[in-house]
Amino acid sequence: MDSTAEILLERFSAEADADRTAARDRFRAAGLPTPGQEAWKFTNLRPLAQFLDARAEPANDSTPDLPGRLVDGAYRVVIIDGRVDGEASGTGIGGLSLSRGSGLQSGTAGNRALRDLSIAMADDGLRIVLEANAAPAQALELVFIGTGSRPDGHHFTLEMELGANSALTVVEHHLGSNAYAATLATDVRLADGARLRHVKLQDESDAAFHLSDCALEIGRDASCERFVLSVGSRLARDEVHVALNGQGSSVRLLGAYAGRGQQHLDHTTHIDHKVPNTSSHEVYKGVLDDRSRGVFQGGIRVMQDAQKTAGHQLNKALLLSRQAEIDSKPALEIYADDVVCSHGATAGEIDEDALFYLRARGIDAAAAKNLLVQAFLDEVFDGIADEALRERLKDRVHDALQVEGSDHG
Amino acid sequence: MLKIENLHVEVDGKEIIRGLDLEVPKGEVHAIMGPNGAGKSTLSYTLAGRDGYTVTDGKVTFRGRDLLDREPEERAADGLFLGFQYPVEIPGVATLTFLKTAVNAVRRQRGEAEYDAMQFMKLVRGKAKDLNISDEMLKRPVNVGFSGGEKKRNEILQMAVLDPAFCLLDETDSGLDIDALKVVADGVNALRGPERGMLIITHYQRLLDHIVPDRVHILAEGRIVESGDKDLALELEKKGYASFGTDRAA
Ligand SMILES: Nc1ncnc2c1ncn2[C@@H]1O[C@H](COP(=O)(O)OP(=O)(O)O)[C@@H](O)[C@H]1O
Ligand SMILES: [Mg+2]
């Protein structure tokens, strides 16, 4: 086994159950993913290996400040360095129950190293259960804070179980300071007719690694809308694996990302259309400046039985510097014949005609550029129903992208 | 107000403007007419400061200072307005947002107080009404899905809101039907005044029936080949461009 995997597994608990031990064994056997593997072709974890090998001193364990809520009035659970802060039980929200505890039940097929690692090593986790027919107006907001107190990595598991015809909004806010490696494995199961709105803001420290694997199982007539905004981390991977298991089920995956400096932001999605009459819709848009690098891998698989499938995927990147780079890989596997699927990927620079037009009206080059970048990204944000949330996320990405000086690119 | 002396401009290594002289005093409206490819848009873009238009010789003075070393946004703040022959579509940026950002950027550079939302809306509503521009159009992204006439009216709206000292209009009449042409001409005429200069670039004489110029210049192959009063435009309409020092037909 390689030394990085060794470091990551060092604290493996002797009392671990069979699921965790199996996950540990899988991770140990496969080792840390390398670009030699198809799924990791564009993302090299060597910086993570170097970070772990260097065995940084733990950062001072000061109590971190809590950020403002992304959703007004949301019920909050705070997770610091992979441990739930305080109690997480009675929420007072009708039909919703939370319980602590690490571990995910389901095993996985294929190479899902991040998931295996999180399951094997999580010290803590959260299980969220919503009763059938419950539809709380109040959102649940999970705030994940990294402090750098655990330089060998912190890990967490999240489980969400939505009963039939229930509806819930869950927001994840990931942030932190100092250097750390955070992993997260999530299992979401939507029973028939359930609806989940899932919003994730990845705003980790610039020195952090963020590695997340989310599995979504969607039942009959159930739907999930997921939005991810990635602005933080030096290296981040957001993996989403969707199984459309029931007829009439649908998923919408929206993503926006903004990379600067040497950031590496990877969004990898896989959608399985398993039965007839399911639909998926995917739009990811990114802005990449400096020497940052974006990766988008979008897999759609339509099984033989899955007639009347609609699958649409779009990935667009705006490159603000000549050193910025995007790797985009759509992968469609279609085994049914009566389907409507499309995919498109574009990468381009700022529209010089538009830039000149704005400048000719008195808007300076930097402001004009910002306006165009915002306009490019805003389309994805329009998919967020909650206006206050949408504006907060937009503000965040616009702040992150403020172009300094006017002689960029 | 605007003085161009011996201007030479290259685009992609090819000389397009070849020794052009022109002076527009304040309070006057001048027209430039010329065949397709004569260099009219090249002149406009050069004056507005677009990248890729390399001045290899000559001098342009605007309101007493050298124009050519200024950034495009500075030229706009100095009071130069270019109405584009082909207004650019900007998806995702609402026309109102664009107008407000522009007018406040210009006011800031001029050391004037920025408009607040109320003042701005009042200003825009009034001007938009004169130009038959609906609120709905103002909410749409800049020029996206606008008809040719809507785009040109939008240019005139921007001009009216920005209140420039000098208006340079590049074929603002092209693609307009007669009603739209009148609306645009009225918009331009409303801005005529003793303190303002205008240079109206057009391919057809028809616009000059509505905006009557003080002087008319004929541009061919990169230089002014003839100047005269408004009757020159009529003469040109009759004889065609071929008789004015160019072998290209209109
Ligand atoms: N971006 C460009 N690159 C190369 N040649 C150009 C470019 N723009 C204009 N030209 C050439 O310059 C000449 C003048 O064009 P233009 O100024 O657009 O003429 P007009 O506006 O009078 O019709 C034409 O021969 C045209 O082909
Ligand atoms: Mg032209």
mmCIF file of C-alpha atoms in Angstrom, chain A residues 351-367 371-372 374-376 378 406, chain B residues 48-50 71-73 76 81-82 84 88 90-93 98 102 105-106 109 143 155 158 162:
data_model
loop_
_atom_site.group_PDB
_atom_site.id
_atom_site.type_symbol
_atom_site.label_atom_id
_atom_site.label_comp_id
_atom_site.label_asym_id
_atom_site.label_seq_id
_atom_site.Cartn_x
_atom_site.Cartn_y
_atom_site.Cartn_z
ATOM 1 C CA ASP A 351 -16.037 38.318 -25.638
ATOM 2 C CA GLU A 352 -13.788 41.151 -26.808
ATOM 3 C CA ASP A 353 -16.594 42.840 -28.744
ATOM 4 C CA ALA A 354 -18.752 42.977 -25.632
ATOM 5 C CA LEU A 355 -15.821 44.190 -23.550
ATOM 6 C CA PHE A 356 -15.127 47.024 -25.966
ATOM 7 C CA TYR A 357 -18.794 47.955 -26.153
ATOM 8 C CA LEU A 358 -18.949 48.327 -22.364
ATOM 9 C CA ARG A 359 -15.710 50.307 -22.257
ATOM 10 C CA ALA A 360 -16.913 52.599 -25.034
ATOM 11 C CA ARG A 361 -19.774 53.469 -22.672
ATOM 12 C CA GLY A 362 -17.370 54.536 -19.950
ATOM 13 C CA ILE A 363 -17.137 51.324 -17.908
ATOM 14 C CA ASP A 364 -13.501 50.596 -17.067
ATOM 15 C CA ALA A 365 -11.900 47.380 -18.229
ATOM 16 C CA ALA A 366 -11.945 45.625 -14.842
ATOM 17 C CA ALA A 367 -15.565 46.504 -14.120
ATOM 18 C CA LEU A 371 -19.970 42.415 -15.485
ATOM 19 C CA LEU A 372 -19.421 39.899 -18.271
ATOM 20 C CA GLN A 374 -21.210 37.685 -13.652
ATOM 21 C CA ALA A 375 -23.517 37.547 -16.626
ATOM 22 C CA PHE A 376 -21.887 34.293 -17.717
ATOM 23 C CA ASP A 378 -25.777 34.093 -13.448
ATOM 24 C CA SER A 406 -7.179 45.866 -15.716
ATOM 25 C CA ALA B 48 -13.351 55.210 -29.843
ATOM 26 C CA GLY B 49 -10.106 53.400 -29.030
ATOM 27 C CA ARG B 50 -10.683 49.836 -30.052
ATOM 28 C CA GLU B 71 -8.379 54.406 -22.894
ATOM 29 C CA PRO B 72 -11.820 53.804 -24.446
ATOM 30 C CA GLU B 73 -13.573 54.429 -21.106
ATOM 31 C CA ALA B 76 -16.320 58.127 -23.126
ATOM 32 C CA PHE B 81 -19.919 58.738 -27.822
ATOM 33 C CA LEU B 82 -19.816 56.162 -30.593
ATOM 34 C CA PHE B 84 -22.185 51.410 -33.226
ATOM 35 C CA VAL B 88 -23.175 44.234 -29.556
ATOM 36 C CA ILE B 90 -24.553 41.090 -24.180
ATOM 37 C CA PRO B 91 -26.418 38.074 -22.819
ATOM 38 C CA GLY B 92 -27.084 38.137 -19.095
ATOM 39 C CA VAL B 93 -26.671 41.887 -18.610
ATOM 40 C CA PHE B 98 -25.911 48.358 -18.228
ATOM 41 C CA ALA B 102 -22.376 53.247 -17.679
ATOM 42 C CA ALA B 105 -19.082 55.256 -14.417
ATOM 43 C CA VAL B 106 -18.990 58.321 -16.647
ATOM 44 C CA GLN B 109 -14.848 59.870 -13.917
ATOM 45 C CA ASN B 143 -29.506 44.038 -27.536
ATOM 46 C CA GLU B 155 -27.944 53.261 -29.131
ATOM 47 C CA GLN B 158 -27.602 55.350 -24.416
ATOM 48 C CA LEU B 162 -24.868 59.624 -21.255
#
